[in-house]
Each structure stands twice: as structure tokens, then as C-alpha cells.
Short mmCIF file of C-alpha atoms and ligand atoms in Angstrom, two decimals:
data_model
loop_
_atom_site.label_atom_id
_atom_site.label_comp_id
_atom_site.label_asym_id
_atom_site.label_seq_id
_atom_site.Cartn_x
_atom_site.Cartn_y
_atom_site.Cartn_z
CA MET A 28 77.06 15.30 4.79
CA LEU A 29 76.73 12.25 7.05
CA MET A 30 73.92 10.98 4.86
CA VAL A 31 76.05 11.19 1.74
CA LEU A 32 78.96 9.40 3.43
CA LEU A 33 76.70 6.60 4.65
CA TRP A 34 75.13 6.28 1.26
CA ARG A 35 78.50 6.05 -0.42
CA ALA A 36 79.77 3.62 2.16
CA HIS A 37 76.75 1.41 1.59
CA TYR A 38 77.07 1.25 -2.15
CA HIS A 39 80.86 0.99 -2.18
CA LYS A 40 80.94 -1.24 0.88
CA GLU A 41 82.76 -4.12 -0.76
CA ASP A 42 85.61 -1.95 -2.07
CA PHE A 43 85.87 -0.10 1.20
CA LEU A 44 85.97 -3.28 3.31
CA LEU A 45 88.43 -4.93 0.98
CA LYS A 46 90.94 -2.09 1.23
CA LYS A 47 90.60 -1.97 5.03
CA CYS A 48 91.01 -5.74 5.19
CA ARG A 49 94.21 -5.71 3.12
CA LYS A 50 95.75 -2.94 5.23
CA ASP A 51 94.97 -4.64 8.55
CA LEU A 52 96.23 -8.00 7.32
CA VAL A 53 99.52 -6.47 6.28
CA THR A 54 100.01 -4.81 9.69
CA THR A 55 98.71 -7.59 12.00
CA GLY A 56 98.70 -10.81 9.96
CA ASP A 57 95.76 -12.07 12.09
CA PHE A 58 93.14 -13.05 9.51
CA GLU A 59 90.39 -14.24 11.96
CA LYS A 60 90.59 -11.04 14.01
CA VAL A 61 90.40 -8.84 10.94
CA LYS A 62 87.48 -10.86 9.58
CA GLN A 63 85.54 -10.51 12.84
CA LYS A 64 86.20 -6.75 12.94
CA LEU A 65 84.99 -6.36 9.40
CA GLU A 66 81.81 -8.32 10.10
CA GLU A 67 81.07 -6.01 13.02
CA MET A 68 81.65 -2.98 10.81
CA ASN A 69 79.43 -4.40 8.11
CA THR A 70 76.56 -4.93 10.57
CA TRP A 71 76.97 -1.40 11.90
CA LEU A 72 77.02 0.06 8.40
CA ASN A 73 73.85 -1.80 7.39
CA ARG A 74 72.04 -0.70 10.54
CA ALA A 75 73.11 2.94 10.15
CA PHE A 76 71.99 2.94 6.56
CA LYS A 77 68.64 1.38 7.47
CA GLU A 78 68.02 3.95 10.20
CA THR A 79 68.68 6.86 7.89
CA SER A 80 67.23 5.47 4.68
CA PHE A 81 64.00 7.50 5.07
CA ILE A 82 66.04 10.39 3.71
CA ASN A 83 66.09 10.32 -0.02
CA VAL A 84 69.48 11.58 -1.17
CA ASN A 85 68.10 12.31 -4.62
CA LYS A 86 65.22 14.36 -3.20
CA VAL A 87 64.04 17.27 -5.35
CA PHE A 88 63.14 20.39 -3.39
CA GLU A 89 60.97 23.30 -4.37
CA PRO A 90 63.23 26.14 -5.53
CA VAL A 91 64.30 28.63 -2.87
CA LYS A 92 65.39 32.22 -3.37
CA LYS A 93 69.16 32.75 -3.41
CA ARG A 94 70.20 35.27 -0.78
CA ASP A 95 73.58 36.59 0.23
CA ILE A 96 74.69 36.32 3.83
CA SER A 97 73.62 39.89 4.67
CA SER A 98 69.96 39.38 3.75
CA ARG A 99 69.62 35.70 4.76
CA LYS A 100 68.16 35.36 8.25
CA ARG A 101 68.46 32.46 10.67
CA ILE A 102 64.94 31.81 11.90
CA LEU A 103 63.70 29.51 14.66
CA ILE A 104 60.06 28.39 14.44
CA THR A 105 58.80 26.60 17.54
CA GLY A 106 55.77 24.43 16.75
CA GLY A 107 56.93 24.47 13.12
CA ALA A 108 55.64 20.94 12.43
CA GLY A 109 52.08 21.99 13.27
CA PHE A 110 49.34 23.38 11.06
CA VAL A 111 50.23 27.12 11.02
CA GLY A 112 53.95 26.59 11.65
CA SER A 113 54.46 24.35 8.63
CA HIS A 114 52.91 26.95 6.29
CA LEU A 115 55.19 29.58 7.80
CA VAL A 116 58.15 27.26 7.20
CA ASP A 117 57.19 26.91 3.52
CA VAL A 118 57.03 30.67 2.91
CA LEU A 119 60.27 31.48 4.76
CA MET A 120 62.16 28.57 3.16
CA LYS A 121 61.10 29.66 -0.33
CA ASP A 122 62.19 33.18 0.58
CA GLY A 123 65.73 31.84 1.05
CA HIS A 124 66.19 31.95 4.84
CA GLU A 125 67.79 29.36 7.15
CA ILE A 126 65.03 27.65 9.08
CA TYR A 127 65.21 25.75 12.37
CA VAL A 128 62.00 23.95 13.34
CA MET A 129 61.69 23.03 17.03
CA ASP A 130 58.84 20.67 17.88
CA ASN A 131 58.00 17.92 20.35
CA PHE A 132 55.45 16.41 17.91
CA TYR A 133 52.61 16.54 20.40
CA THR A 134 50.18 17.66 17.70
CA GLY A 135 52.69 18.40 14.95
CA ARG A 136 53.38 15.87 12.23
CA ARG A 137 56.55 15.00 10.43
CA CYS A 138 54.68 14.81 7.11
CA ASN A 139 53.92 18.57 7.37
CA ILE A 140 57.60 19.42 6.93
CA GLU A 141 58.97 16.23 5.37
CA HIS A 142 59.38 17.97 2.00
CA TRP A 143 62.17 20.16 3.45
CA ILE A 144 64.07 17.48 5.40
CA GLY A 145 67.54 17.16 3.90
CA HIS A 146 67.56 20.69 2.43
CA PRO A 147 70.77 22.55 3.37
CA ASN A 148 68.76 25.56 4.65
CA PHE A 149 66.57 23.43 6.93
CA ALA A 150 67.10 21.81 10.33
CA LEU A 151 64.65 19.88 12.49
CA LEU A 152 65.17 20.01 16.27
CA HIS A 153 63.13 17.42 18.16
CA HIS A 154 62.84 19.35 21.40
CA ASP A 155 60.24 20.38 23.98
CA VAL A 156 60.16 24.14 24.58
CA THR A 157 59.64 23.62 28.30
CA GLU A 158 63.35 22.70 28.37
CA PRO A 159 65.95 25.42 27.62
CA TYR A 160 67.82 25.33 24.30
CA LEU A 161 70.83 27.28 23.03
CA LEU A 162 70.91 28.35 19.40
CA GLU A 163 72.09 31.39 17.44
CA VAL A 164 69.26 32.90 15.37
CA ASP A 165 68.02 36.36 14.32
CA GLN A 166 64.29 35.79 14.75
CA ILE A 167 62.07 33.44 16.78
CA TYR A 168 58.48 32.68 15.84
CA HIS A 169 57.13 31.08 19.02
CA LEU A 170 54.13 28.98 17.98
CA ALA A 171 54.62 25.86 20.11
CA CYS A 172 51.33 25.15 21.93
CA PRO A 173 48.43 22.84 21.15
CA ALA A 174 45.65 25.01 19.71
CA SER A 175 42.49 22.91 19.62
CA PRO A 176 40.39 22.48 22.79
CA THR A 177 40.57 18.67 22.48
CA HIS A 178 44.37 18.78 22.50
CA TYR A 179 45.01 21.54 25.04
CA GLN A 180 42.45 20.14 27.50
CA TYR A 181 43.92 16.63 27.29
CA ASN A 182 46.78 17.66 29.59
CA PRO A 183 45.99 21.13 30.97
CA ILE A 184 49.07 21.22 33.21
CA LYS A 185 51.33 20.58 30.24
CA THR A 186 49.49 23.33 28.31
CA ILE A 187 50.21 25.75 31.16
CA LYS A 188 53.87 24.65 31.31
CA THR A 189 54.23 25.16 27.55
CA ASN A 190 52.79 28.66 27.87
CA THR A 191 54.84 29.64 30.92
CA LEU A 192 58.14 27.71 30.95
CA GLY A 193 58.17 27.41 27.16
CA THR A 194 57.60 31.12 26.58
CA MET A 195 60.15 32.03 29.28
CA ASN A 196 62.75 29.77 27.67
CA MET A 197 62.21 31.36 24.27
CA LEU A 198 62.26 34.89 25.72
CA GLY A 199 65.44 34.00 27.64
CA LEU A 200 67.01 32.78 24.41
CA ALA A 201 65.89 35.95 22.57
CA ARG A 202 67.43 38.08 25.33
CA ARG A 203 70.77 36.23 25.23
CA ILE A 204 71.18 36.30 21.47
CA LYS A 205 69.38 39.62 20.85
CA ALA A 206 66.80 38.07 18.55
CA THR A 207 63.28 39.37 17.94
CA MET A 208 60.60 37.03 19.29
CA LEU A 209 57.06 36.85 17.93
CA LEU A 210 54.47 35.19 20.16
CA ALA A 211 51.53 33.40 18.55
CA SER A 212 48.89 34.55 21.01
CA SER A 213 45.20 34.05 20.50
CA SER A 214 41.82 35.75 20.32
CA GLU A 215 41.08 33.50 23.34
CA VAL A 216 42.71 36.18 25.51
CA TYR A 217 39.40 38.06 25.02
CA GLY A 218 37.46 35.08 26.48
CA ASP A 219 33.70 35.47 26.00
CA PRO A 220 33.92 39.14 24.98
CA VAL A 221 31.44 41.79 26.04
CA GLN A 222 32.94 44.21 23.49
CA HIS A 223 32.30 43.60 19.81
CA PRO A 224 34.23 43.56 17.52
CA GLN A 225 37.32 43.03 19.67
CA LYS A 226 39.98 45.73 19.64
CA GLU A 227 43.48 45.10 21.03
CA THR A 228 42.71 47.56 23.84
CA TYR A 229 39.94 45.30 25.20
CA TRP A 230 41.09 43.42 28.32
CA GLY A 231 38.83 40.42 27.90
CA ASN A 232 36.36 38.37 29.88
CA VAL A 233 38.02 35.08 30.82
CA ASN A 234 36.95 32.46 33.36
CA PRO A 235 40.26 31.68 35.15
CA ILE A 236 39.11 28.29 36.47
CA GLY A 237 37.05 26.94 33.57
CA PRO A 238 38.02 24.10 31.21
CA ARG A 239 39.51 26.52 28.65
CA ALA A 240 41.55 28.43 31.25
CA CYS A 241 44.78 26.45 30.75
CA TYR A 242 44.90 27.84 27.20
CA ASP A 243 43.21 31.25 27.59
CA GLU A 244 45.09 32.19 30.76
CA GLY A 245 48.18 30.46 29.32
CA LYS A 246 48.18 32.85 26.38
CA ARG A 247 47.50 35.80 28.67
CA ILE A 248 50.51 34.99 30.88
CA SER A 249 52.60 34.42 27.73
CA GLU A 250 51.75 37.96 26.66
CA THR A 251 52.54 39.29 30.15
CA LEU A 252 55.93 37.55 30.02
CA CYS A 253 56.65 39.16 26.64
CA TYR A 254 55.95 42.65 27.97
CA SER A 255 57.96 42.01 31.15
CA TYR A 256 60.99 40.91 29.11
CA TYR A 257 60.42 43.93 26.88
CA SER A 258 60.28 46.52 29.67
CA GLN A 259 62.84 44.95 32.03
CA GLU A 260 65.33 43.35 29.61
CA ASN A 261 64.69 45.33 26.44
CA VAL A 262 63.88 42.20 24.42
CA SER A 263 62.42 42.96 21.01
CA ILE A 264 58.96 41.36 20.94
CA ARG A 265 55.93 41.04 18.65
CA VAL A 266 52.53 39.71 19.77
CA ALA A 267 50.02 38.37 17.24
CA ARG A 268 46.49 37.71 18.53
CA ILE A 269 45.39 35.08 16.07
CA PHE A 270 41.70 34.50 15.35
CA ASN A 271 40.25 31.18 14.08
CA SER A 272 42.33 30.02 11.14
CA PHE A 273 41.88 27.12 8.78
CA GLY A 274 43.50 25.53 5.75
CA PRO A 275 45.32 22.46 4.48
CA ARG A 276 47.22 20.36 7.09
CA MET A 277 44.68 21.04 9.83
CA HIS A 278 44.52 17.93 11.95
CA PRO A 279 41.31 16.19 10.74
CA ASN A 280 40.49 15.02 14.30
CA ASP A 281 41.44 18.12 16.21
CA GLY A 282 37.84 18.90 17.19
CA ARG A 283 37.91 22.42 15.73
CA VAL A 284 34.76 23.47 13.95
CA VAL A 285 36.06 23.70 10.36
CA SER A 286 37.87 20.34 10.40
CA ASN A 287 34.94 18.69 12.24
CA PHE A 288 32.37 19.90 9.73
CA ILE A 289 34.43 18.99 6.67
CA ALA A 290 35.16 15.49 8.00
CA GLN A 291 31.49 14.94 8.92
CA ALA A 292 30.19 16.27 5.58
CA ILE A 293 32.54 14.05 3.60
CA LYS A 294 31.54 10.97 5.59
CA GLY A 295 27.84 11.89 5.17
CA GLU A 296 27.42 12.17 8.96
CA HIS A 297 25.39 14.85 10.81
CA LEU A 298 27.24 18.14 11.24
CA THR A 299 27.17 18.59 15.02
CA ILE A 300 26.58 22.09 16.37
CA TYR A 301 26.94 22.77 20.09
CA GLY A 302 24.25 25.27 21.17
CA ASP A 303 21.78 26.95 18.82
CA GLY A 304 24.40 27.67 16.12
CA LYS A 305 23.76 31.43 16.30
CA GLN A 306 27.17 31.99 17.91
CA THR A 307 29.47 33.74 15.44
CA ARG A 308 33.08 33.25 14.44
CA SER A 309 35.39 34.78 11.89
CA PHE A 310 37.56 32.43 9.86
CA GLN A 311 40.83 33.33 8.22
CA TYR A 312 42.66 31.30 5.64
CA VAL A 313 46.11 30.21 6.79
CA LYS A 314 47.94 31.94 3.91
CA ASP A 315 46.60 35.32 5.04
CA LEU A 316 47.70 34.56 8.59
CA VAL A 317 51.25 33.64 7.54
CA ARG A 318 51.55 36.87 5.53
CA GLY A 319 50.40 38.79 8.62
CA LEU A 320 52.86 37.03 10.94
CA ILE A 321 55.81 37.82 8.65
CA ALA A 322 54.67 41.45 8.22
CA LEU A 323 54.41 41.82 12.00
CA MET A 324 57.80 40.24 12.68
CA ASN A 325 59.48 42.61 10.23
CA SER A 326 57.65 45.71 11.47
CA ASN A 327 58.59 47.98 14.35
CA TYR A 328 55.26 47.46 16.11
CA SER A 329 55.56 45.98 19.61
CA LEU A 330 51.98 46.12 20.92
CA PRO A 331 49.51 43.25 20.35
CA VAL A 332 48.00 42.98 16.86
CA ASN A 333 44.79 41.15 15.90
CA LEU A 334 45.26 38.90 12.87
CA GLY A 335 41.94 37.56 11.61
CA ASN A 336 39.29 37.91 8.99
CA PRO A 337 36.56 40.32 10.12
CA ASP A 338 33.87 38.64 7.98
CA GLU A 339 31.56 37.14 10.57
CA TYR A 340 29.56 33.94 10.12
CA THR A 341 27.17 32.07 12.35
CA ILE A 342 28.13 28.45 12.93
CA VAL A 343 24.94 27.41 11.09
CA GLN A 344 26.07 29.44 8.03
CA LEU A 345 29.48 27.80 8.09
CA ALA A 346 27.88 24.35 8.27
CA SER A 347 25.67 25.07 5.25
CA TYR A 348 28.65 26.37 3.20
CA ILE A 349 30.53 23.18 3.89
CA ILE A 350 27.54 21.00 3.02
CA ASP A 351 27.24 22.95 -0.28
CA ILE A 352 30.92 22.80 -1.23
CA THR A 353 31.24 19.10 -0.46
CA ARG A 354 27.85 18.37 -2.11
CA SER A 355 27.05 16.30 0.95
CA ASN A 356 23.68 14.88 1.99
CA SER A 357 24.47 15.51 5.66
CA SER A 358 22.06 17.40 7.89
CA ILE A 359 22.73 19.52 10.98
CA GLN A 360 22.36 18.11 14.50
CA PHE A 361 22.15 20.47 17.51
CA LEU A 362 23.79 19.34 20.77
CA PRO A 363 23.95 21.05 24.22
CA LYS A 364 26.16 24.18 24.42
CA VAL A 365 29.76 23.67 25.57
CA LYS A 366 30.83 25.42 28.82
CA ASP A 367 32.48 28.85 28.33
CA ASP A 368 32.06 28.75 24.55
CA PRO A 369 32.21 32.41 23.43
CA GLN A 370 29.06 33.78 21.76
CA ARG A 371 30.70 36.24 19.37
CA ARG A 372 34.14 36.59 17.86
CA ARG A 373 35.24 39.13 15.32
CA PRO A 374 38.52 41.02 15.14
CA ASP A 375 38.88 44.73 14.69
CA ILE A 376 41.90 44.79 12.35
CA THR A 377 42.47 48.56 12.18
CA VAL A 378 45.89 48.18 13.87
CA ALA A 379 47.07 45.55 11.37
CA LYS A 380 45.83 47.65 8.45
CA THR A 381 47.46 50.82 9.75
CA TYR A 382 50.82 49.53 11.00
CA LEU A 383 51.40 46.43 8.84
CA ASN A 384 49.47 47.39 5.74
CA TRP A 385 47.84 43.95 6.08
CA LYS A 386 44.34 42.72 5.46
CA PRO A 387 42.99 39.27 4.56
CA GLU A 388 42.70 38.48 0.87
CA TRP A 389 41.12 35.02 0.92
CA GLU A 390 37.33 34.73 1.03
CA VAL A 391 36.13 32.00 3.37
CA LYS A 392 34.39 30.01 0.63
CA LYS A 393 37.53 30.02 -1.56
CA GLY A 394 39.67 28.96 1.39
CA LEU A 395 37.25 26.17 2.29
CA GLN A 396 37.34 24.89 -1.27
CA GLU A 397 41.16 24.89 -1.27
CA THR A 398 41.24 23.11 2.10
CA ILE A 399 38.81 20.42 1.00
CA ASN A 400 40.74 19.88 -2.26
CA THR A 401 44.11 19.45 -0.56
CA ASN A 402 43.39 18.10 2.91
CA PHE A 403 40.52 15.68 2.87
N1 NAD B 526 45.02 27.71 14.33
C1 NAD B 526 44.33 28.66 14.92
O1 NAD B 526 43.16 28.92 14.59
C2 NAD B 526 44.96 29.47 16.02
C3 NAD B 526 44.21 30.49 16.62
C4 NAD B 526 44.79 31.22 17.64
C5 NAD B 526 46.09 30.97 18.03
N2 NAD B 526 46.80 29.98 17.44
C6 NAD B 526 48.16 29.74 17.92
O2 NAD B 526 49.05 29.47 16.83
C7 NAD B 526 50.00 28.47 17.20
C8 NAD B 526 49.97 27.32 16.21
O3 NAD B 526 48.66 26.75 16.19
P1 NAD B 526 48.28 25.53 15.22
O4 NAD B 526 46.86 25.70 14.84
O5 NAD B 526 49.30 25.39 14.18
O6 NAD B 526 48.34 24.32 16.25
P2 NAD B 526 49.05 22.90 16.09
O7 NAD B 526 48.61 22.10 17.25
O8 NAD B 526 48.81 22.37 14.72
O9 NAD B 526 50.59 23.28 16.23
C9 NAD B 526 51.24 23.46 17.46
C10 NAD B 526 52.63 22.86 17.35
O10 NAD B 526 53.33 23.05 18.57
C11 NAD B 526 53.95 21.81 18.93
N3 NAD B 526 54.10 21.82 20.39
C12 NAD B 526 53.12 21.80 21.32
N4 NAD B 526 53.66 21.81 22.56
C13 NAD B 526 55.01 21.85 22.40
C14 NAD B 526 56.10 21.87 23.29
N5 NAD B 526 55.93 21.86 24.61
N6 NAD B 526 57.36 21.89 22.77
C15 NAD B 526 57.56 21.90 21.43
N7 NAD B 526 56.55 21.87 20.54
C16 NAD B 526 55.29 21.85 21.02
C17 NAD B 526 53.02 20.76 18.41
O11 NAD B 526 53.62 19.49 18.29
C18 NAD B 526 52.61 21.36 17.08
O12 NAD B 526 53.53 21.05 16.07
C19 NAD B 526 49.63 28.03 18.63
O13 NAD B 526 50.44 28.73 19.54
C20 NAD B 526 48.20 28.48 18.78
O14 NAD B 526 47.87 28.75 20.11
C21 NAD B 526 46.26 29.22 16.44
#
């Protein structure tokens, strides 16, 4: 509304100022004073218009489903300007819900959600989750947390605060407004697993003082907080243990293996593998993950659920796929193993299949192709 008023004021400025000028002159008769006042107003109007001109009032949005008030939900997505969050925003916006994105833009980017800014169903809250916030919503997807080792190890104390204070603030909000909160947890809660594939009942093997601990233990305490609010305060919670995911809008410099390899292959540089490359990972395409998160949120299942693609690849295999798809001349370079890097990762997704009727649909090669086409 404000945007439209400012826009109108800008284009009809002369008329508007003229009328105001006439009225003031009639009442005061002091021409110089009125002139000075109008000059001040004109400067203010120009500045206000300049500051808000990034919003295109004629913007065309992708169509969204029309919902009546009873089926339209108000949904808060923390970390919604990040890689996974922005894809979740797209799906829920198109499904006709009211979306509030809360982000401090640590790793998130405005361009990931820019296409919704100005839409009546969309609001952007520039806020850090470590500070409390009051808002009335029906559901909270709590994704705020840097996810790549480069980013979460840059300021480990902040990562811990985001996972403790941030999660407590969101759980506190969920308790007050009786919303359901979904936590984006991680397969990192399993650490370097001795059980393979990993079931949700496995307690993990995490080094509590290693370089990855701020994230791994951060996610573990986030889960503990969820179950404490659930048992003590009856808060409705969902916990998704997300395995390696990839897709468009991944940060090209985030240091994660898929983005690293694609960037290196495209530039014709060596694809760098830490260790012997026999360590395995499973990779899920972001669209499968988003479908799983929504299915979990709208289910009645409150225990942790693995969301990942069980197809397992060695890091060397992944590197050769990417070299093939990008038709690159790059070769592979082996570097010393990174401390606490898990040797094997593969989700057991029986719980997701049974309780959410969910399984991944995107093959890794197809997802890689799509990512390379849109992202790089
Ligand atoms: N992408 C994966 O493979 C993966 C795997 C396991 C778990 N996860 C989890 O999923 C979530 C999203 O991951 P992603 O890959 O989109 O990461 P991302 O870094 O792209 O997104 C995280 C978002 O959270 C925001 N954020 C960080 N700290 C914040 C704070 N204190 N207050 C407000 N906003 C804050 C960032 O600015 C960013 O927009 C994270 O919680 C991550 O731990 C992701």
C-alpha cells in the first residue's frame, strides 16, 4: 500500500504540491515559509521514492492457488532466503498460503526470494532468530542455520547460539501461539556412523569437541529442545533429519562437495577430493526434500524422520558424473583427509515411506543436470 502511495505521489508530485501550496497560502499568507516547507517535502518524497524504487509496482508474479480463509495457512519459514528455504517458499506460495520469511542474510540471499517481494501473500522479516520475535502463524519451518562447513565453522559460537537460542525462541513462539514447528535437523547428528545405513533409532557417533561439533552438537541440542518442549509444554513438533541435498540456488562458494565440483569442472580446474574418495554420500535433489518437509509438517508423526536419497555414491563417482555432464577436461586431485569427515552416509528411509508415503523421485544425474543448467 505504502509503495503505491509513494509511487502515485512521485508521479503526481506537481499536482499534489500545488494543491497543498494553495491551501497553505490561503490560511497563512506567508509565501516564503510555504515554499520552504514544500521544498523539504519534495526532497523527502524523492528520497523515499529512491529508497523503495527496487520494488517494481508492475511486477508480474507466478500464479498462486486461490484459497479461502479456512484452508489458507500462515506459515513462518526461518532461513527462508537460503538454498532449501527459498525452494520451500516457492512451493508454499504457489499453493496459496501466506508466507513470512525470517532471515538475517548470513548465507541467505535476497535474489533467492526477490521474485515474491511485493506479493500480497508474502512478507520478508529481516531478523536474527537468536532474538525473540512475536508473530501469529499456524506453522513454523525452522531452517535458520548455516549448513556448509565453511560457513558454520567461520563463527562456531554464533552457530551454537543459532541452534540453541534460535531454536528456543522458535519453540517459545510455537508454544505461545499453538503452532506446529518443524526443525530442519541433519544427518550430522549421526556423526561418523558405525551403523549403516542410518536408521532414526541410531544415536550417532559425534566428536563433541571437534571442528564440526558446533553444527553436529548444535543440531543434537536443537532436537533435544524440541522433545523437551513437546513433553513438558505439549508443543506440536516435527523433526526432519536432512541428508546431503543439492540443487539450484546452492551457494557456489559454500565449500560443499556438489557445488565445489561443479564450479571446478566448469572452470576446468582440478576436482579436489579430500582423502581417497572412497567415502560415500547420498545426494538428494532439493525438490524431493521440499516435498518431504511439507509431507512431514502435515503428518501426525512427531519422531525424527530421515529425508534423503538412499542411492549411495563414492565421492570419486560423483566427481566423474560431474566431469561427464559438464563435458569438462578437469582431472581429479586427491588432498589430505579432513578431520572428522564421516566415511559413510546413507539414510534408511523406511519411516518416511511408511508414515509420510514419501520417497525421492529425482535421480542424482537428472538433478545434477538441472542444477548445472539453472545455477552455474
Ligand atoms: N542443504 C543440505 O544439504 C542440508 C543438510 C542437512 C541439514 N540442512 C539444514 O537445512 C537448513 C537449510 O540449509 P541450507 O542448505 O538451505 O543452508 P543455507 O545456508 O543456504 O540457508 C540457511 C539460512 O538461514 C539463515 N540464517 C542463518 N543463521 C540465521 C540466524 N541466526 N537468524 C536468521 N537467519 C539465519 C541464512 O541467512 C540462510 O538464509 C539448515 O538448518 C541446515 O542445517 C541442510
